[in-house]
């Protein structure tokens, strides 16, 4: 709920259309909020060095949930968020380019190893092709 200012007026609210959320609904569910918080933690752990990727993933997920809130049950939202958390946590492996060796170093976490599954690491893209030349 918005806090009243000292003069007793409430601060103006940003219309949904201006926020890019035309037709979006607010989601008021503790279960969905908990699942979303776990999703945010998974994205923070996976993309710890890339704050922009974290924010983009979180904001797009929330935007999509709000757009489809009327068509999805609370259980469906929680299931989708948990599925997304698992995908981000267990199926995305971050890598960093090693300038001197021109190879990538995969950063495998304890979460990746905890499932006991084989990691299928695909070949990374060619860094020279990514320079946009």
GROMACS .gro file of C-alpha atoms in nm:
model
  133
    1UNK     CA    1   0.000   0.000   0.000
    2UNK     CA    2   0.129   0.348  -0.083
    3UNK     CA    3   0.245   0.567   0.204
    4UNK     CA    4   0.079   0.905   0.247
    5UNK     CA    5   0.302   1.210   0.220
    6UNK     CA    6   0.321   1.462   0.510
    7UNK     CA    7   0.047   1.666   0.340
    8UNK     CA    8  -0.185   1.364   0.347
    9UNK     CA    9  -0.165   1.303  -0.029
   10UNK     CA   10  -0.066   0.970  -0.175
   11UNK     CA   11   0.220   0.959  -0.426
   12UNK     CA   12   0.107   0.922  -0.787
   13UNK     CA   13   0.100   0.572  -0.928
   14UNK     CA   14   0.251   0.484  -1.261
   15UNK     CA   15  -0.026   0.368  -1.494
   16UNK     CA   16   0.024   0.014  -1.618
   17UNK     CA   17   0.025   0.129  -1.979
   18UNK     CA   18   0.313   0.370  -1.914
   19UNK     CA   19   0.506   0.098  -1.731
   20UNK     CA   20   0.479  -0.127  -2.037
   21UNK     CA   21   0.232  -0.356  -1.860
   22UNK     CA   22  -0.091  -0.278  -2.043
   23UNK     CA   23  -0.352  -0.532  -1.945
   24UNK     CA   24  -0.125  -0.681  -1.679
   25UNK     CA   25  -0.263  -0.790  -1.346
   26UNK     CA   26  -0.113  -0.766  -1.003
   27UNK     CA   27  -0.036  -1.103  -0.853
   28UNK     CA   28  -0.112  -1.129  -0.483
   29UNK     CA   29  -0.007  -1.474  -0.372
   30UNK     CA   30   0.241  -1.568  -0.103
   31UNK     CA   31   0.315  -1.900  -0.278
   32UNK     CA   32   0.390  -1.724  -0.608
   33UNK     CA   33   0.602  -1.466  -0.428
   34UNK     CA   34   0.807  -1.740  -0.260
   35UNK     CA   35   0.856  -1.925  -0.589
   36UNK     CA   36   0.954  -1.599  -0.760
   37UNK     CA   37   1.203  -1.522  -0.480
   38UNK     CA   38   1.361  -1.866  -0.532
   39UNK     CA   39   1.376  -1.794  -0.907
   40UNK     CA   40   1.554  -1.464  -0.834
   41UNK     CA   41   1.803  -1.641  -0.608
   42UNK     CA   42   1.873  -1.899  -0.879
   43UNK     CA   43   1.933  -1.626  -1.136
   44UNK     CA   44   2.156  -1.437  -0.892
   45UNK     CA   45   2.367  -1.747  -0.826
   46UNK     CA   46   2.392  -1.844  -1.193
   47UNK     CA   47   2.454  -1.496  -1.332
   48UNK     CA   48   2.651  -1.362  -1.034
   49UNK     CA   49   2.889  -1.166  -1.258
   50UNK     CA   50   2.621  -1.029  -1.492
   51UNK     CA   51   2.374  -0.802  -1.312
   52UNK     CA   52   2.217  -0.695  -1.643
   53UNK     CA   53   2.129  -1.057  -1.725
   54UNK     CA   54   1.983  -1.104  -1.376
   55UNK     CA   55   1.761  -0.798  -1.407
   56UNK     CA   56   1.648  -0.884  -1.759
   57UNK     CA   57   1.557  -1.238  -1.659
   58UNK     CA   58   1.368  -1.128  -1.348
   59UNK     CA   59   1.179  -0.843  -1.514
   60UNK     CA   60   1.080  -1.048  -1.821
   61UNK     CA   61   0.961  -1.332  -1.599
   62UNK     CA   62   0.748  -1.099  -1.387
   63UNK     CA   63   0.611  -0.923  -1.696
   64UNK     CA   64   0.512  -1.256  -1.850
   65UNK     CA   65   0.350  -1.377  -1.528
   66UNK     CA   66   0.148  -1.058  -1.497
   67UNK     CA   67   0.035  -1.077  -1.859
   68UNK     CA   68  -0.092  -1.432  -1.813
   69UNK     CA   69  -0.218  -1.401  -1.454
   70UNK     CA   70  -0.584  -1.420  -1.557
   71UNK     CA   71  -0.529  -1.739  -1.757
   72UNK     CA   72  -0.305  -1.921  -1.507
   73UNK     CA   73  -0.392  -2.070  -1.173
   74UNK     CA   74  -0.176  -2.007  -0.869
   75UNK     CA   75  -0.054  -2.368  -0.888
   76UNK     CA   76   0.043  -2.325  -1.254
   77UNK     CA   77   0.241  -2.008  -1.177
   78UNK     CA   78   0.426  -2.177  -0.891
   79UNK     CA   79   0.500  -2.481  -1.111
   80UNK     CA   80   0.633  -2.262  -1.394
   81UNK     CA   81   0.851  -2.060  -1.156
   82UNK     CA   82   0.993  -2.374  -0.996
   83UNK     CA   83   1.064  -2.518  -1.339
   84UNK     CA   84   1.237  -2.195  -1.437
   85UNK     CA   85   1.440  -2.197  -1.116
   86UNK     CA   86   1.556  -2.552  -1.183
   87UNK     CA   87   1.646  -2.470  -1.542
   88UNK     CA   88   1.847  -2.162  -1.443
   89UNK     CA   89   2.011  -2.335  -1.148
   90UNK     CA   90   2.097  -2.674  -1.303
   91UNK     CA   91   2.106  -2.637  -1.681
   92UNK     CA   92   2.294  -2.314  -1.740
   93UNK     CA   93   2.670  -2.327  -1.698
   94UNK     CA   94   2.854  -1.997  -1.703
   95UNK     CA   95   3.188  -1.979  -1.880
   96UNK     CA   96   3.455  -1.715  -1.915
   97UNK     CA   97   3.681  -1.661  -2.213
   98UNK     CA   98   4.049  -1.715  -2.136
   99UNK     CA   99   4.231  -1.456  -2.347
  100UNK     CA  100   4.577  -1.618  -2.345
  101UNK     CA  101   4.464  -1.969  -2.438
  102UNK     CA  102   4.168  -1.862  -2.652
  103UNK     CA  103   3.955  -2.119  -2.469
  104UNK     CA  104   3.662  -2.099  -2.233
  105UNK     CA  105   3.667  -2.200  -1.869
  106UNK     CA  106   3.339  -2.353  -1.750
  107UNK     CA  107   3.232  -2.255  -1.399
  108UNK     CA  108   3.064  -2.569  -1.267
  109UNK     CA  109   2.896  -2.523  -0.931
  110UNK     CA  110   2.794  -2.763  -0.655
  111UNK     CA  111   2.433  -2.727  -0.777
  112UNK     CA  112   2.534  -2.874  -1.114
  113UNK     CA  113   2.705  -3.171  -0.947
  114UNK     CA  114   2.431  -3.234  -0.690
  115UNK     CA  115   2.188  -3.381  -0.943
  116UNK     CA  116   2.432  -3.651  -1.052
  117UNK     CA  117   2.352  -3.597  -1.419
  118UNK     CA  118   2.601  -3.574  -1.703
  119UNK     CA  119   2.670  -3.216  -1.809
  120UNK     CA  120   2.640  -3.183  -2.186
  121UNK     CA  121   2.863  -2.882  -2.246
  122UNK     CA  122   2.807  -2.755  -2.599
  123UNK     CA  123   3.094  -2.591  -2.788
  124UNK     CA  124   3.101  -2.217  -2.720
  125UNK     CA  125   3.061  -1.962  -2.999
  126UNK     CA  126   3.371  -1.839  -3.179
  127UNK     CA  127   3.480  -1.518  -2.998
  128UNK     CA  128   3.609  -1.360  -3.320
  129UNK     CA  129   3.263  -1.396  -3.475
  130UNK     CA  130   3.107  -1.223  -3.173
  131UNK     CA  131   3.304  -0.899  -3.214
  132UNK     CA  132   3.054  -0.776  -3.473
  133UNK     CA  133   3.315  -0.715  -3.740
   0.00000   0.00000   0.00000
